[in-house]
Tab-separated table of C-alpha atoms and ligand atoms in Angstrom:
chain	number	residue	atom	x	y	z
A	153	UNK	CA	-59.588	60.626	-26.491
A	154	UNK	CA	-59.024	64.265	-26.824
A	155	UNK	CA	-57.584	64.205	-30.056
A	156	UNK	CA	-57.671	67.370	-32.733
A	157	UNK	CA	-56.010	66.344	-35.479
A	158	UNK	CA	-54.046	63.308	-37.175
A	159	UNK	CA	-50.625	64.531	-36.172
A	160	UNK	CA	-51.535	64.209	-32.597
A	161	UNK	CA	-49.826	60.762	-31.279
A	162	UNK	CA	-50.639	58.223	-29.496
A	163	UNK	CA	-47.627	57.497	-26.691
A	164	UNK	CA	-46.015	54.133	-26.875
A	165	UNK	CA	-44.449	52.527	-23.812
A	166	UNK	CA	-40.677	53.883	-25.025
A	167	UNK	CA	-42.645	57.531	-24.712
A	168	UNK	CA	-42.242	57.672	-28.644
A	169	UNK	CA	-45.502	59.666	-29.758
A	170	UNK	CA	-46.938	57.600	-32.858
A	171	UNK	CA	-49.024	60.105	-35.055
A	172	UNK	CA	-53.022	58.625	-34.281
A	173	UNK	CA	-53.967	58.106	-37.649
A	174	UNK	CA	-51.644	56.316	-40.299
A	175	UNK	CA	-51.345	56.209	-44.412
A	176	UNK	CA	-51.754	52.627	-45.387
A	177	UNK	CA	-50.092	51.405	-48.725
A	178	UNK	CA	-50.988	47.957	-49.075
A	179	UNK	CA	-51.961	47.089	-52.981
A	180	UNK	CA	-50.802	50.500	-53.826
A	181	UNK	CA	-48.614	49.588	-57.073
A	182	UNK	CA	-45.306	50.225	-56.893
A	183	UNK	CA	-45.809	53.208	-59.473
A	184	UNK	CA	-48.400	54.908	-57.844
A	185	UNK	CA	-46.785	54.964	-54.422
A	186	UNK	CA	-44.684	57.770	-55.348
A	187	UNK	CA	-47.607	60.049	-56.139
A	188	UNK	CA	-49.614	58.229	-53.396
A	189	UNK	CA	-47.423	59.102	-50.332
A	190	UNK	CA	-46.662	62.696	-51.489
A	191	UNK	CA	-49.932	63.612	-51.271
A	192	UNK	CA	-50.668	61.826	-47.839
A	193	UNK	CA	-47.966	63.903	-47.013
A	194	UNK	CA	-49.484	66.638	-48.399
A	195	UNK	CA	-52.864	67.199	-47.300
A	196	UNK	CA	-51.225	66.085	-43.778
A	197	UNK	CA	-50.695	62.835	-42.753
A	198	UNK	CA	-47.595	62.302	-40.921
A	199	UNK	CA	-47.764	58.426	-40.412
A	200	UNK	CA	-46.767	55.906	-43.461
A	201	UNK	CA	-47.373	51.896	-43.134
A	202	UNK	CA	-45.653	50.190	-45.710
A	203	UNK	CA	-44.262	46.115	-45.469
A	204	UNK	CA	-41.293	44.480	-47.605
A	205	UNK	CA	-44.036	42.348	-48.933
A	206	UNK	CA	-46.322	45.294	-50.216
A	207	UNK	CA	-43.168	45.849	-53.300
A	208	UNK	CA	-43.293	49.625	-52.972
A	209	UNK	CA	-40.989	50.618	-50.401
A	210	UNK	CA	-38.773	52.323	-53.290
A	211	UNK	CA	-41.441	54.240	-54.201
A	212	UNK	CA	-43.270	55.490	-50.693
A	213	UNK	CA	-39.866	56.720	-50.167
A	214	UNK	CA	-39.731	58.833	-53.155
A	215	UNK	CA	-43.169	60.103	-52.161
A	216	UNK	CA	-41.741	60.797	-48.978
A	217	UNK	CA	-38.421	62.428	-50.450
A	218	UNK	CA	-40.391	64.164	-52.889
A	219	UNK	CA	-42.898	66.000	-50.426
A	220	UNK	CA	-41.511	68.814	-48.553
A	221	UNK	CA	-41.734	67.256	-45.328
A	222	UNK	CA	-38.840	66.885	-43.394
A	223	UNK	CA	-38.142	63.615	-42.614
A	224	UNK	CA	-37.519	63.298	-39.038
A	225	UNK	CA	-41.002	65.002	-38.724
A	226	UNK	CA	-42.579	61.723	-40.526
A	227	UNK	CA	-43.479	58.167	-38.782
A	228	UNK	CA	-42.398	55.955	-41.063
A	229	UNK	CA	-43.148	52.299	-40.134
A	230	UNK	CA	-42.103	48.887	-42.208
A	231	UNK	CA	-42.527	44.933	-41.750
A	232	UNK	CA	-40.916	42.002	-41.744
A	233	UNK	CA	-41.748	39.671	-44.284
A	234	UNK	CA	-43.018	35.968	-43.504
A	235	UNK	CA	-39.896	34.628	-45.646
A	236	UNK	CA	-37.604	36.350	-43.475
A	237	UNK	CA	-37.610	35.035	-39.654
A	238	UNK	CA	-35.162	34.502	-37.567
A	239	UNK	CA	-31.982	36.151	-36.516
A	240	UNK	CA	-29.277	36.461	-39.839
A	241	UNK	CA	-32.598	36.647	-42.525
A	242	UNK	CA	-33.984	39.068	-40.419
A	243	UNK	CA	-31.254	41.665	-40.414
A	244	UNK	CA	-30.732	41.463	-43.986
A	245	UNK	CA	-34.179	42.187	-44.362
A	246	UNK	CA	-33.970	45.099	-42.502
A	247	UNK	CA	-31.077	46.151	-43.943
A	248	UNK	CA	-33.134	45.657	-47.452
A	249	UNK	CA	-35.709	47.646	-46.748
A	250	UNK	CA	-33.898	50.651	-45.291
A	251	UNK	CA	-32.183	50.537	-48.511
A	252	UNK	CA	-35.157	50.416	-50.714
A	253	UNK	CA	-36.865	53.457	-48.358
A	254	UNK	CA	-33.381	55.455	-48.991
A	255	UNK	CA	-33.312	55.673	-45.174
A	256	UNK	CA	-31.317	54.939	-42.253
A	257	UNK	CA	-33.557	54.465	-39.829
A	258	UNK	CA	-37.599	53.265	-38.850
A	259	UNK	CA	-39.568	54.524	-36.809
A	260	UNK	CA	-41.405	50.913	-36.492
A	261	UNK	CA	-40.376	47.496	-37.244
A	262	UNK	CA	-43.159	44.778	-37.340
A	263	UNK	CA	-43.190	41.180	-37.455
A	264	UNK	CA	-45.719	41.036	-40.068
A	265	UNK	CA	-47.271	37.651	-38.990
A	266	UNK	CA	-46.070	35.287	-36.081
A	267	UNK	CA	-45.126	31.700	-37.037
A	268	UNK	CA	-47.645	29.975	-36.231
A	269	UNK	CA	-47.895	25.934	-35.171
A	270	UNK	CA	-49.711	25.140	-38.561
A	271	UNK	CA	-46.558	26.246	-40.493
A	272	UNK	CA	-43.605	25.736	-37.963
A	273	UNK	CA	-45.140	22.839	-35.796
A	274	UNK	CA	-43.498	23.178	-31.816
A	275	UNK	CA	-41.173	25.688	-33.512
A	276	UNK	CA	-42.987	28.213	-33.627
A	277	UNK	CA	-42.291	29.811	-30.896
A	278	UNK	CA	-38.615	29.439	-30.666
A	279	UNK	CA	-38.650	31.299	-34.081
A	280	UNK	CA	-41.310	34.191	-33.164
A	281	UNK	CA	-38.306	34.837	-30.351
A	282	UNK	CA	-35.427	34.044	-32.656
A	283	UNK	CA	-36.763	37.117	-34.830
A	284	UNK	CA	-37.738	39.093	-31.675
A	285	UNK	CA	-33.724	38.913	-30.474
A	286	UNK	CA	-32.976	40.773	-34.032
A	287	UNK	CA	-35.496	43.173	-33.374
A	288	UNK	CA	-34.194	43.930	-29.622
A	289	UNK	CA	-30.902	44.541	-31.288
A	290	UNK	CA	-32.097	46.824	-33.955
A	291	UNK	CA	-33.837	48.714	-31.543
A	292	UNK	CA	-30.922	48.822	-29.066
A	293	UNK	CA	-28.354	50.428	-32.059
A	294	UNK	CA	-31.009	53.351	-32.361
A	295	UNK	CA	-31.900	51.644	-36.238
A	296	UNK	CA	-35.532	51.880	-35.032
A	297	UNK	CA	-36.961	53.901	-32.939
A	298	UNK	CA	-39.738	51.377	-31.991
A	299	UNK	CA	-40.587	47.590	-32.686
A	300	UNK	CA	-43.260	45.172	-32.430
A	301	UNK	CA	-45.686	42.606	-33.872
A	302	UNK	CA	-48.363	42.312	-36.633
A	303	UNK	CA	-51.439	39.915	-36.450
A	304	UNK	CA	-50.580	38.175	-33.010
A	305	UNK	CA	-53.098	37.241	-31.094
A	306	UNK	CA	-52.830	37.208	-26.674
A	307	UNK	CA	-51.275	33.434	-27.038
A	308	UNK	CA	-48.359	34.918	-29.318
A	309	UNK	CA	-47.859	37.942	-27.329
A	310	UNK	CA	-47.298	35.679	-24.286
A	311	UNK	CA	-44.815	33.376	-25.532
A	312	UNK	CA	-43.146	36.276	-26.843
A	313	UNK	CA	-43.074	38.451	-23.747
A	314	UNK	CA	-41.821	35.231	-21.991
A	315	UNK	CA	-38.517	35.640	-23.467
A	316	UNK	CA	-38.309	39.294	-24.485
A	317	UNK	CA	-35.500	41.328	-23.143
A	318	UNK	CA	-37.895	44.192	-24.826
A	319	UNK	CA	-41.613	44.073	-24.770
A	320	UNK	CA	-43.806	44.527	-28.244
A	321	UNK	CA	-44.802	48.148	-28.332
A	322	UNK	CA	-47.509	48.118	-31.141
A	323	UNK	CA	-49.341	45.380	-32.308
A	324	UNK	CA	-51.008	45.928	-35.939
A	325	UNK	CA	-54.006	43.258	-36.399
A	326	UNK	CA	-57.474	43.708	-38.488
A	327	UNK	CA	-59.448	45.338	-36.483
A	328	UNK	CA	-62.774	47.370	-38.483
A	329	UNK	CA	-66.625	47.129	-37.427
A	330	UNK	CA	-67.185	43.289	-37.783
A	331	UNK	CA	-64.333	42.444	-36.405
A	332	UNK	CA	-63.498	44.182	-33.259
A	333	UNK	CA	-61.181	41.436	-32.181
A	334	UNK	CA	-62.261	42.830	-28.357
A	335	UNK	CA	-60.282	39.926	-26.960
A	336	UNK	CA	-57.099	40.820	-28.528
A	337	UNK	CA	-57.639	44.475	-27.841
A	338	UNK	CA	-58.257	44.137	-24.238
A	339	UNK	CA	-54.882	41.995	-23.651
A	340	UNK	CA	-53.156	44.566	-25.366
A	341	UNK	CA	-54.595	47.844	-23.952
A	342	UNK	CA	-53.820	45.935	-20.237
A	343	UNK	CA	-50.169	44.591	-21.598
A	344	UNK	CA	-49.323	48.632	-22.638
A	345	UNK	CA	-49.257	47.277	-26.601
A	346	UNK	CA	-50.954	50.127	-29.076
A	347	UNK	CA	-53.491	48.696	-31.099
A	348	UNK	CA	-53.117	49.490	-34.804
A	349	UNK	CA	-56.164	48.801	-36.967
A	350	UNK	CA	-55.563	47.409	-40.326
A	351	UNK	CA	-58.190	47.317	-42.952
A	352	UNK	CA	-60.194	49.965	-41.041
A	353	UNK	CA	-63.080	49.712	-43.850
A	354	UNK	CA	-62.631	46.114	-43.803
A	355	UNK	CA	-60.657	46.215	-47.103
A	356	UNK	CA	-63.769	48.654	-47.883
A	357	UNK	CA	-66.540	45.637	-47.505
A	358	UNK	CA	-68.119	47.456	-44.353
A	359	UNK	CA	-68.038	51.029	-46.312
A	360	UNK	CA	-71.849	50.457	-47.338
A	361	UNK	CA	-73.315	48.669	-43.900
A	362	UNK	CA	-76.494	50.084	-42.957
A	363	UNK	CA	-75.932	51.357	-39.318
A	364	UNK	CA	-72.657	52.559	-40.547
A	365	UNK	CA	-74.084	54.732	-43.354
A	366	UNK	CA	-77.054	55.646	-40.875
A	367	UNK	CA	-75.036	56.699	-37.807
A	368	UNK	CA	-72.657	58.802	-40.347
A	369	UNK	CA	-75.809	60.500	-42.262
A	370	UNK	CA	-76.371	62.015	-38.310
A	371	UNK	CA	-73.058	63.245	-38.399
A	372	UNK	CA	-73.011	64.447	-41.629
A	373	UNK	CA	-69.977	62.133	-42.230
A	374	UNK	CA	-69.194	59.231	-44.105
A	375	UNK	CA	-69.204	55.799	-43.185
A	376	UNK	CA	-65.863	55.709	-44.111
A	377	UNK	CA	-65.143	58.414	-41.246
A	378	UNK	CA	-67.525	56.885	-38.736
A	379	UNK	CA	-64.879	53.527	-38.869
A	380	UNK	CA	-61.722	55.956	-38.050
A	381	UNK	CA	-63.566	57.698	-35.367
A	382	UNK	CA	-64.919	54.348	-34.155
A	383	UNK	CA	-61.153	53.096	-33.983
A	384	UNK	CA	-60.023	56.076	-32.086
A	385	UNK	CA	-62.987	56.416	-29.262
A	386	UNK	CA	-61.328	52.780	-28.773
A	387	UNK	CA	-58.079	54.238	-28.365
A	388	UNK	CA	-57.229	52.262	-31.534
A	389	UNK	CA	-55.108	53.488	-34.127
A	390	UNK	CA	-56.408	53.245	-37.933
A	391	UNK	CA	-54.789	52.877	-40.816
A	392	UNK	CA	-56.590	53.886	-43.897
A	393	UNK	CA	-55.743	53.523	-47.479
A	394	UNK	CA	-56.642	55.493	-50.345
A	395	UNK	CA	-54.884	56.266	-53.343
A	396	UNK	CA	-57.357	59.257	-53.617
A	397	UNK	CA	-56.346	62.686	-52.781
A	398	UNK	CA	-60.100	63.581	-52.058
A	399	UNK	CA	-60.807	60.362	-49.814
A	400	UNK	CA	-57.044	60.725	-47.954
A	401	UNK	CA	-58.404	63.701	-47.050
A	402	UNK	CA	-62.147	62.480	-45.748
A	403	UNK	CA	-60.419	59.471	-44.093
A	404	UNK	CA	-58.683	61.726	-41.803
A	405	UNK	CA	-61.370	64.181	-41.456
A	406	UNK	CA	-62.985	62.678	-38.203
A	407	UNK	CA	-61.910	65.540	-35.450
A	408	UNK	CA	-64.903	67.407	-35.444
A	409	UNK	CA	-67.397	64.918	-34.054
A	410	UNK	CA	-67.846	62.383	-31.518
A	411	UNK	CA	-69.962	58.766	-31.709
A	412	UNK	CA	-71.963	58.624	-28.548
A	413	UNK	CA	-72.162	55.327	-26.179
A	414	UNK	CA	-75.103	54.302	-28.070
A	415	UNK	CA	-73.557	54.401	-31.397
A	416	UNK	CA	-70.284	53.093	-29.864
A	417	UNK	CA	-72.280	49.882	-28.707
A	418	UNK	CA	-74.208	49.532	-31.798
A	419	UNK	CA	-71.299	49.468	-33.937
A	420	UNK	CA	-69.328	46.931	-31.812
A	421	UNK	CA	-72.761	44.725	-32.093
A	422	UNK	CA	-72.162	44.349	-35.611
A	423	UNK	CA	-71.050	41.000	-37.039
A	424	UNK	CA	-69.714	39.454	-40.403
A	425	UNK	CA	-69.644	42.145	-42.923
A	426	UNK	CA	-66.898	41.739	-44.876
A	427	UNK	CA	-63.102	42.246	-44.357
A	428	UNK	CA	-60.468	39.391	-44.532
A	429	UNK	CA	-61.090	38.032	-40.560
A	430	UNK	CA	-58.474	35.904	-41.065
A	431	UNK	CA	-57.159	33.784	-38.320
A	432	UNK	CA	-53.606	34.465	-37.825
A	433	UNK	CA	-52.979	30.849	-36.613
A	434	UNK	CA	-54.768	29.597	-39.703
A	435	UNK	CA	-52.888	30.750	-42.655
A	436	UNK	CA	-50.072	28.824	-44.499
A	437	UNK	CA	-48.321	32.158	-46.147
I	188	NAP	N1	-50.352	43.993	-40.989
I	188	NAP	C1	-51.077	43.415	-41.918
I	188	NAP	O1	-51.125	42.181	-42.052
I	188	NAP	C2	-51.867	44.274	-42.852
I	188	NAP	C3	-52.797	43.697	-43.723
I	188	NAP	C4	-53.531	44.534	-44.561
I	188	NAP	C5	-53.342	45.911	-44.489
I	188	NAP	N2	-52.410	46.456	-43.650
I	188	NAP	C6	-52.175	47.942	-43.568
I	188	NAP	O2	-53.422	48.575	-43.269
I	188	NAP	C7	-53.743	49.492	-44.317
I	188	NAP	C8	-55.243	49.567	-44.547
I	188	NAP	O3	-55.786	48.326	-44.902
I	188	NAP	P1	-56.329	47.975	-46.370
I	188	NAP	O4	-55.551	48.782	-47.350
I	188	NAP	O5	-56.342	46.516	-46.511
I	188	NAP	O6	-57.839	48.394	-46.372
I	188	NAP	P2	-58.763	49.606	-45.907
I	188	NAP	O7	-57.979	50.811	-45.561
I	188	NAP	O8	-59.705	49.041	-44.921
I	188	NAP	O9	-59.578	49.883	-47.246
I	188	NAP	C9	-58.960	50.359	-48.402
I	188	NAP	C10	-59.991	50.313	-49.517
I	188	NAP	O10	-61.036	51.251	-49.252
I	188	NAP	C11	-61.118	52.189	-50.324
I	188	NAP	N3	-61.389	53.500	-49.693
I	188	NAP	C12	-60.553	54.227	-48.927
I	188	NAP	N4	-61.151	55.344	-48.469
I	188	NAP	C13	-62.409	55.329	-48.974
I	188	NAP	C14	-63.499	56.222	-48.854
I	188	NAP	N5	-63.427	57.325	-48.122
I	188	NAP	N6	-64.650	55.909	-49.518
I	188	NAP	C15	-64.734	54.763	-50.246
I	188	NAP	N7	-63.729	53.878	-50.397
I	188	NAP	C16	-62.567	54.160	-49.754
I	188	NAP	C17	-59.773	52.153	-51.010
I	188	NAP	O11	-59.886	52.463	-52.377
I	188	NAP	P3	-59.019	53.632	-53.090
I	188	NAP	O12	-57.580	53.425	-52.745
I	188	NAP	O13	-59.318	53.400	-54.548
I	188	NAP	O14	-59.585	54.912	-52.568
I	188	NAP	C18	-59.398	50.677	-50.845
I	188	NAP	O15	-60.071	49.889	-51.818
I	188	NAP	C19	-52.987	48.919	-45.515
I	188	NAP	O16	-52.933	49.808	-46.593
I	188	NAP	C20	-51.684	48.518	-44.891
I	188	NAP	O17	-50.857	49.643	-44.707
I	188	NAP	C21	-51.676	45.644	-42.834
């Protein structure tokens, strides 16, 4: 990883460059996305995660209209909401949230959670690609620039790649010491999928783990910045949220210091402490 500084991208199999470290907005109110996302934009990120479901697309737009940035030189990714599959619901949705962002165009579209067998019995998978053939066709009109998949796991991805005309270019899943979901990396770093880590901080349960706090006191860091610099020596990329000017700032602070193998290997060795862990072929929402 020789990164320098958030606006440097990851590459995604379309050769799109995907700034490495994202804005998240989830449980940011509607009212204080506005401020929120202007000042990610502000002190520098260039990568904004919002979802239908998170209710404040209107205003992360605002932010991002408000802000001086330009905003072709902004990744702006959205998802699709569970409601929503298949073919007709999704492109209404899409066309939804474009309006609601006051743009007209993504730079990533996500299927926020595959149907799963629990919900949607031996459909599951006919509807995961029903969806999918939506997304090829956004992508195809030049809508998005990018598509792909939120908390699938390597079964998903292969029923899905069985029938995609277009393969998944980003797959967004937790992923935050506790809960390296190795597996699920591994398939996608050999599959050419980025790996986006949600909850980095484990929804910020992991922020006071010993180890983390220790190996960060070495740095003179944070254990906040020790999980972003953990996700990126994975080639990961992290998404975190604050509604804070002064922690936006720390969270993408990390450039100036490295986690050595040891480190590396004792923060993968770390087990149940805290963050959702939920298994995507689990939930009924
Ligand atoms: N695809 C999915 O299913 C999915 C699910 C969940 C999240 N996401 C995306 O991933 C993003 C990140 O996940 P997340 O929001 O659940 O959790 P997170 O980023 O792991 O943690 C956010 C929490 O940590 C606190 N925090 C942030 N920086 C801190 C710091 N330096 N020191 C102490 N506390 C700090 C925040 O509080 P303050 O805001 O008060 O600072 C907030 O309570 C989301 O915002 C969303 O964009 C996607």
């Amino acid at each position: 990883m020789a990164f320098t500084s958030c606006t440097d991208t990851f590459t995604l199999r379309n050769a799109v460059g995907i700034p490495c470290i994202g804005y998240g907005t989830f449980e940011t109110p509607a009212d204080t996305a506005r401020k929120a996302v202007r000042e990610a934009l502000e002190v520098g990120y260039r990568h904004i995660d919002t979802a239908a479901v998170y209710g404040n697309q209107q205003g992360v737009g605002e932010g991002i209209r408000d802000s001086a940035i330009p905003r072709a030189s902004i990744f702006l990714t959205s998802k699709l909401w569970n409601t929503e599959r298949g073919y007709d619901a999704t492109m209404a949705a899409f066309d939804k949230t474009l309006n609601e962002l006051g743009t007209d165009y993504l730079d990533l579209y996500l299927i926020h959670w595959p149907a799963n067998r629990k919900q949607y019995g031996d459909r599951a998978e006919e509807l995961n690609a029903e969806t999918w053939r939506a997304f090829e066709e956004l992508y195809s009109s030049g809508r998005v620039k990018a598509i792909g998949v939120s908390n699938f796991l390597p079964h998903h991805l292969q029923a899905l790649e069985s029938t995609a005309t277009v393969k998944p270019m980003v797959d967004q899943i937790e992923v935050h010491p506790g809960w390296p979901q190795a597996e699920a990396v591994a398939y996608c770093q050999a599959h050419g999928i980025q790996v986006e880590a949600w909850g980095p901080f484990g929804h910020k349960d992991v922020l006071n783990d010993p180890t983390l706090v220790a190996i960060g006191k070495k740095h003179g860091k944070s254990s906040a910045q020790v999980c972003v610099r953990w996700a990126l020596q994975h080639n990961v990329l992290p998404l975190p949220k604050s509604v804070h000017a002064d922690r936006m700032k720390a969270n993408m602070n990390v450039f100036d210091f490295e986690l050595n193998d040891t480190e590396i290997a004792a923060i993968d060795a770390l087990q149940g402490i805290g963050g959702s862990c939920a298994n995507p072929d689990e939930v009924d929402f």
